[in-house]
Tab-separated table of N, CA, C and O in Angstrom:
chain	number	residue	atom	x	y	z
I	1291	MET	N	-5.662	6.673	-8.163
I	1291	MET	CA	-4.794	7.534	-7.396
I	1291	MET	C	-5.402	8.920	-7.221
I	1291	MET	O	-5.086	9.605	-6.259
I	1292	SER	N	-6.268	9.327	-8.157
I	1292	SER	CA	-6.875	10.648	-8.011
I	1292	SER	C	-7.781	10.697	-6.793
I	1292	SER	O	-7.813	11.707	-6.084
I	1293	ALA	N	-8.519	9.625	-6.538
I	1293	ALA	CA	-9.374	9.592	-5.351
I	1293	ALA	C	-8.523	9.698	-4.093
I	1293	ALA	O	-8.881	10.402	-3.139
I	1294	GLN	N	-7.387	9.033	-4.083
I	1294	GLN	CA	-6.489	9.075	-2.920
I	1294	GLN	C	-5.950	10.488	-2.721
I	1294	GLN	O	-5.932	10.994	-1.605
I	1295	SER	N	-5.523	11.136	-3.798
I	1295	SER	CA	-4.954	12.479	-3.666
I	1295	SER	C	-5.999	13.505	-3.247
I	1295	SER	O	-5.660	14.529	-2.662
I	1296	GLU	N	-7.268	13.216	-3.526
I	1296	GLU	CA	-8.353	14.109	-3.123
I	1296	GLU	C	-8.844	13.806	-1.708
I	1296	GLU	O	-9.755	14.462	-1.217
I	1297	GLY	N	-8.259	12.782	-1.083
I	1297	GLY	CA	-8.643	12.425	0.275
I	1297	GLY	C	-9.856	11.520	0.354
I	1297	GLY	O	-10.376	11.274	1.436
I	1298	ASN	N	-10.300	11.007	-0.776
I	1298	ASN	CA	-11.431	10.080	-0.782
I	1298	ASN	C	-10.881	8.659	-0.644
I	1298	ASN	O	-10.787	7.900	-1.597
I	1299	TYR	N	-10.521	8.332	0.600
I	1299	TYR	CA	-9.819	7.078	0.855
I	1299	TYR	C	-10.694	5.854	0.651
I	1299	TYR	O	-10.207	4.818	0.203
I	1300	ALA	N	-11.978	5.951	0.947
I	1300	ALA	CA	-12.864	4.793	0.761
I	1300	ALA	C	-12.929	4.416	-0.717
I	1300	ALA	O	-12.816	3.238	-1.077
I	1301	GLU	N	-13.093	5.397	-1.575
I	1301	GLU	CA	-13.139	5.128	-3.016
I	1301	GLU	C	-11.788	4.625	-3.512
I	1301	GLU	O	-11.719	3.698	-4.329
I	1302	ALA	N	-10.715	5.226	-3.015
I	1302	ALA	CA	-9.376	4.801	-3.424
I	1302	ALA	C	-9.134	3.345	-3.047
I	1302	ALA	O	-8.610	2.568	-3.854
I	1303	LEU	N	-9.516	2.961	-1.832
I	1303	LEU	CA	-9.341	1.566	-1.422
I	1303	LEU	C	-10.128	0.630	-2.320
I	1303	LEU	O	-9.614	-0.420	-2.721
I	1304	GLN	N	-11.351	1.011	-2.650
I	1304	GLN	CA	-12.160	0.186	-3.561
I	1304	GLN	C	-11.435	0.001	-4.888
I	1304	GLN	O	-11.370	-1.104	-5.428
I	1305	ASN	N	-10.894	1.100	-5.410
I	1305	ASN	CA	-10.191	1.034	-6.696
I	1305	ASN	C	-8.934	0.173	-6.603
I	1305	ASN	O	-8.637	-0.606	-7.514
I	1306	TYR	N	-8.198	0.296	-5.508
I	1306	TYR	CA	-6.981	-0.506	-5.352
I	1306	TYR	C	-7.302	-1.995	-5.185
I	1306	TYR	O	-6.598	-2.848	-5.728
I	1307	TYR	N	-8.373	-2.303	-4.453
I	1307	TYR	CA	-8.755	-3.716	-4.306
I	1307	TYR	C	-9.169	-4.297	-5.662
I	1307	TYR	O	-8.846	-5.446	-5.970
I	1308	GLU	N	-9.846	-3.496	-6.473
I	1308	GLU	CA	-10.211	-3.949	-7.822
I	1308	GLU	C	-8.953	-4.129	-8.670
I	1308	GLU	O	-8.835	-5.106	-9.419
I	1309	ALA	N	-8.010	-3.223	-8.541
I	1309	ALA	CA	-6.752	-3.345	-9.286
I	1309	ALA	C	-6.007	-4.609	-8.870
I	1309	ALA	O	-5.420	-5.296	-9.723
I	1310	MET	N	-6.025	-4.935	-7.577
I	1310	MET	CA	-5.372	-6.163	-7.110
I	1310	MET	C	-6.028	-7.398	-7.715
I	1310	MET	O	-5.363	-8.374	-8.019
I	1311	ARG	N	-7.342	-7.324	-7.893
I	1311	ARG	CA	-8.059	-8.458	-8.478
I	1311	ARG	C	-7.651	-8.665	-9.942
I	1311	ARG	O	-7.563	-9.797	-10.420
I	1312	LEU	N	-7.359	-7.573	-10.629
I	1312	LEU	CA	-7.084	-7.635	-12.062
I	1312	LEU	C	-5.602	-7.765	-12.414
I	1312	LEU	O	-5.260	-8.366	-13.423
I	1313	GLU	N	-4.745	-7.201	-11.598
I	1313	GLU	CA	-3.308	-7.159	-11.910
I	1313	GLU	C	-2.632	-8.482	-11.555
I	1313	GLU	O	-2.820	-9.003	-10.470
I	1314	ILE	N	-1.829	-8.993	-12.485
I	1314	ILE	CA	-1.135	-10.252	-12.234
I	1314	ILE	C	0.374	-10.068	-12.050
I	1314	ILE	O	1.038	-10.932	-11.484
I	1315	ASP	N	0.925	-8.954	-12.500
I	1315	ASP	CA	2.360	-8.718	-12.391
I	1315	ASP	C	2.742	-8.410	-10.942
I	1315	ASP	O	2.216	-7.460	-10.351
I	1316	PRO	N	3.650	-9.200	-10.345
I	1316	PRO	CA	4.029	-8.992	-8.943
I	1316	PRO	C	4.608	-7.599	-8.671
I	1316	PRO	O	4.348	-7.005	-7.624
I	1317	TYR	N	5.381	-7.078	-9.599
I	1317	TYR	CA	5.977	-5.748	-9.435
I	1317	TYR	C	4.887	-4.684	-9.353
I	1317	TYR	O	4.905	-3.824	-8.463
I	1318	ASP	N	3.935	-4.729	-10.270
I	1318	ASP	CA	2.833	-3.763	-10.258
I	1318	ASP	C	1.958	-3.945	-9.023
I	1318	ASP	O	1.501	-2.970	-8.427
I	1319	ARG	N	1.762	-5.193	-8.628
I	1319	ARG	CA	0.969	-5.457	-7.422
I	1319	ARG	C	1.648	-4.879	-6.178
I	1319	ARG	O	0.981	-4.423	-5.255
I	1320	SER	N	2.971	-4.861	-6.169
I	1320	SER	CA	3.682	-4.321	-5.011
I	1320	SER	C	3.332	-2.843	-4.811
I	1320	SER	O	3.167	-2.390	-3.669
I	1321	TYR	N	3.211	-2.100	-5.889
I	1321	TYR	CA	2.868	-0.684	-5.772
I	1321	TYR	C	1.416	-0.477	-5.367
I	1321	TYR	O	1.099	0.470	-4.644
I	1322	ILE	N	0.552	-1.347	-5.797
I	1322	ILE	CA	-0.844	-1.280	-5.356
I	1322	ILE	C	-0.912	-1.537	-3.858
I	1322	ILE	O	-1.577	-0.799	-3.113
I	1323	LEU	N	-0.222	-2.577	-3.397
I	1323	LEU	CA	-0.193	-2.883	-1.966
I	1323	LEU	C	0.422	-1.741	-1.169
I	1323	LEU	O	-0.056	-1.395	-0.082
I	1324	TYR	N	1.473	-1.162	-1.710
I	1324	TYR	CA	2.103	-0.021	-1.057
I	1324	TYR	C	1.109	1.135	-0.905
I	1324	TYR	O	1.004	1.752	0.157
I	1325	ASN	N	0.363	1.420	-1.955
I	1325	ASN	CA	-0.618	2.508	-1.901
I	1325	ASN	C	-1.739	2.213	-0.908
I	1325	ASN	O	-2.218	3.127	-0.230
I	1326	ILE	N	-2.133	0.966	-0.803
I	1326	ILE	CA	-3.128	0.590	0.214
I	1326	ILE	C	-2.537	0.851	1.604
I	1326	ILE	O	-3.216	1.368	2.492
I	1327	GLY	N	-1.266	0.514	1.773
I	1327	GLY	CA	-0.588	0.797	3.035
I	1327	GLY	C	-0.567	2.288	3.348
I	1327	GLY	O	-0.767	2.694	4.497
I	1328	LEU	N	-0.353	3.122	2.328
I	1328	LEU	CA	-0.367	4.571	2.532
I	1328	LEU	C	-1.714	5.053	3.063
I	1328	LEU	O	-1.767	5.905	3.963
I	1329	ILE	N	-2.781	4.518	2.502
I	1329	ILE	CA	-4.109	4.926	2.947
I	1329	ILE	C	-4.327	4.527	4.398
I	1329	ILE	O	-4.806	5.325	5.209
I	1330	HIS	N	-3.950	3.307	4.746
I	1330	HIS	CA	-4.114	2.869	6.135
I	1330	HIS	C	-3.244	3.713	7.072
I	1330	HIS	O	-3.664	4.028	8.190
I	1331	THR	N	-2.066	4.101	6.622
I	1331	THR	CA	-1.226	4.986	7.424
I	1331	THR	C	-1.930	6.321	7.634
I	1331	THR	O	-1.985	6.833	8.757
I	1332	SER	N	-2.482	6.879	6.575
I	1332	SER	CA	-3.184	8.162	6.672
I	1332	SER	C	-4.381	8.086	7.604
I	1332	SER	O	-4.729	9.073	8.251
I	1333	ASN	N	-5.008	6.920	7.659
I	1333	ASN	CA	-6.174	6.718	8.520
I	1333	ASN	C	-5.783	6.355	9.953
I	1333	ASN	O	-6.655	6.103	10.778
I	1334	GLY	N	-4.485	6.283	10.233
I	1334	GLY	CA	-4.026	5.931	11.575
I	1334	GLY	C	-4.127	4.447	11.882
I	1334	GLY	O	-4.000	4.042	13.032
I	1335	GLU	N	-4.331	3.630	10.865
I	1335	GLU	CA	-4.446	2.174	11.025
I	1335	GLU	C	-3.072	1.554	10.780
I	1335	GLU	O	-2.816	0.923	9.754
I	1336	HIS	N	-2.182	1.743	11.745
I	1336	HIS	CA	-0.785	1.388	11.539
I	1336	HIS	C	-0.537	-0.109	11.414
I	1336	HIS	O	0.332	-0.528	10.643
I	1337	THR	N	-1.269	-0.913	12.147
I	1337	THR	CA	-1.088	-2.362	12.037
I	1337	THR	C	-1.448	-2.841	10.637
I	1337	THR	O	-0.709	-3.624	10.031
I	1338	LYS	N	-2.567	-2.355	10.118
I	1338	LYS	CA	-2.968	-2.714	8.754
I	1338	LYS	C	-1.956	-2.194	7.747
I	1338	LYS	O	-1.626	-2.874	6.770
I	1339	ALA	N	-1.484	-0.967	7.957
I	1339	ALA	CA	-0.508	-0.382	7.042
I	1339	ALA	C	0.748	-1.240	6.982
I	1339	ALA	O	1.251	-1.543	5.895
I	1340	LEU	N	1.252	-1.648	8.151
I	1340	LEU	CA	2.449	-2.495	8.186
I	1340	LEU	C	2.226	-3.792	7.422
I	1340	LEU	O	3.117	-4.253	6.696
I	1341	GLU	N	1.049	-4.381	7.572
I	1341	GLU	CA	0.728	-5.615	6.860
I	1341	GLU	C	0.845	-5.415	5.344
I	1341	GLU	O	1.440	-6.237	4.648
I	1342	TYR	N	0.305	-4.315	4.849
I	1342	TYR	CA	0.351	-4.072	3.403
I	1342	TYR	C	1.747	-3.703	2.928
I	1342	TYR	O	2.158	-4.092	1.827
I	1343	TYR	N	2.516	-2.995	3.752
I	1343	TYR	CA	3.901	-2.712	3.371
I	1343	TYR	C	4.710	-4.010	3.289
I	1343	TYR	O	5.498	-4.205	2.359
I	1344	PHE	N	4.504	-4.917	4.255
I	1344	PHE	CA	5.185	-6.217	4.215
I	1344	PHE	C	4.797	-6.993	2.949
I	1344	PHE	O	5.654	-7.583	2.293
I	1345	ARG	N	3.513	-6.997	2.629
I	1345	ARG	CA	3.046	-7.710	1.436
I	1345	ARG	C	3.646	-7.102	0.171
I	1345	ARG	O	3.990	-7.831	-0.773
I	1346	ALA	N	3.786	-5.779	0.147
I	1346	ALA	CA	4.406	-5.113	-1.002
I	1346	ALA	C	5.860	-5.543	-1.131
I	1346	ALA	O	6.338	-5.842	-2.234
I	1347	LEU	N	6.559	-5.605	0.005
I	1347	LEU	CA	7.971	-5.975	-0.016
I	1347	LEU	C	8.183	-7.436	-0.395
I	1347	LEU	O	9.234	-7.783	-0.943
I	1348	GLU	N	7.221	-8.295	-0.112
I	1348	GLU	CA	7.331	-9.692	-0.536
I	1348	GLU	C	7.394	-9.790	-2.056
I	1348	GLU	O	8.063	-10.666	-2.600
I	1349	ARG	N	6.704	-8.900	-2.725
I	1349	ARG	CA	6.659	-8.915	-4.186
I	1349	ARG	C	7.757	-8.067	-4.818
I	1349	ARG	O	8.122	-8.274	-5.964
I	1350	ASN	N	8.240	-7.087	-4.057
I	1350	ASN	CA	9.270	-6.193	-4.568
I	1350	ASN	C	10.163	-5.754	-3.402
I	1350	ASN	O	9.885	-4.757	-2.752
I	1351	PRO	N	11.235	-6.503	-3.142
I	1351	PRO	CA	12.093	-6.186	-1.996
I	1351	PRO	C	12.897	-4.899	-2.174
I	1351	PRO	O	13.580	-4.468	-1.257
I	1352	PHE	N	12.808	-4.278	-3.338
I	1352	PHE	CA	13.544	-3.044	-3.606
I	1352	PHE	C	12.576	-1.861	-3.642
I	1352	PHE	O	12.560	-1.086	-4.593
I	1353	LEU	N	11.801	-1.736	-2.582
I	1353	LEU	CA	10.801	-0.670	-2.468
I	1353	LEU	C	11.137	0.156	-1.218
I	1353	LEU	O	10.552	-0.039	-0.153
I	1354	PRO	N	12.118	1.054	-1.342
I	1354	PRO	CA	12.595	1.766	-0.158
I	1354	PRO	C	11.518	2.598	0.539
I	1354	PRO	O	11.584	2.790	1.752
I	1355	GLN	N	10.518	3.038	-0.209
I	1355	GLN	CA	9.443	3.817	0.403
I	1355	GLN	C	8.715	3.004	1.464
I	1355	GLN	O	8.327	3.534	2.512
I	1356	ALA	N	8.526	1.717	1.196
I	1356	ALA	CA	7.840	0.854	2.151
I	1356	ALA	C	8.680	0.695	3.414
I	1356	ALA	O	8.163	0.787	4.528
I	1357	PHE	N	9.989	0.484	3.243
I	1357	PHE	CA	10.874	0.386	4.409
I	1357	PHE	C	10.834	1.677	5.227
I	1357	PHE	O	10.772	1.650	6.453
I	1358	ASN	N	10.876	2.809	4.539
I	1358	ASN	CA	10.852	4.099	5.229
I	1358	ASN	C	9.556	4.268	6.021
I	1358	ASN	O	9.590	4.654	7.191
I	1359	ASN	N	8.427	3.982	5.408
I	1359	ASN	CA	7.145	4.155	6.085
I	1359	ASN	C	6.999	3.203	7.266
I	1359	ASN	O	6.444	3.572	8.300
I	1360	MET	N	7.526	2.005	7.122
I	1360	MET	CA	7.495	1.051	8.228
I	1360	MET	C	8.337	1.569	9.393
I	1360	MET	O	7.938	1.476	10.550
I	1361	ALA	N	9.489	2.131	9.081
I	1361	ALA	CA	10.368	2.672	10.120
I	1361	ALA	C	9.700	3.840	10.842
I	1361	ALA	O	9.779	3.938	12.073
I	1362	VAL	N	9.029	4.693	10.098
I	1362	VAL	CA	8.334	5.825	10.717
I	1362	VAL	C	7.242	5.324	11.656
I	1362	VAL	O	7.120	5.819	12.775
I	1363	ILE	N	6.465	4.347	11.207
I	1363	ILE	CA	5.404	3.785	12.062
I	1363	ILE	C	6.008	3.179	13.325
I	1363	ILE	O	5.529	3.419	14.431
I	1364	CYS	N	7.053	2.387	13.169
I	1364	CYS	CA	7.672	1.733	14.319
I	1364	CYS	C	8.321	2.736	15.261
I	1364	CYS	O	8.373	2.515	16.468
I	1365	HIS	N	8.803	3.828	14.735
I	1365	HIS	CA	9.426	4.859	15.555
I	1365	HIS	C	8.409	5.496	16.499
I	1365	HIS	O	8.735	5.821	17.630
I	1366	TYR	N	7.194	5.651	16.010
I	1366	TYR	CA	6.150	6.254	16.831
I	1366	TYR	C	5.282	5.211	17.452
I	1366	TYR	O	4.595	5.335	18.342
């Protein structure tokens, strides 16, 4: 998350993909997927972002941040 907060999105994505490879808990994976969606949103890759928000919600349907971000993308 530090790489993401510093704006180093390429490194952050690498770290999140590695975390997805290692993490088995669906709840924890939902937050990793959500964070990947945030990076794609920041990069203007809205289709990819929506895909990751949907994947996060499949694992954790009680993730209001994902619903909010999806609504913002769809609004614009």
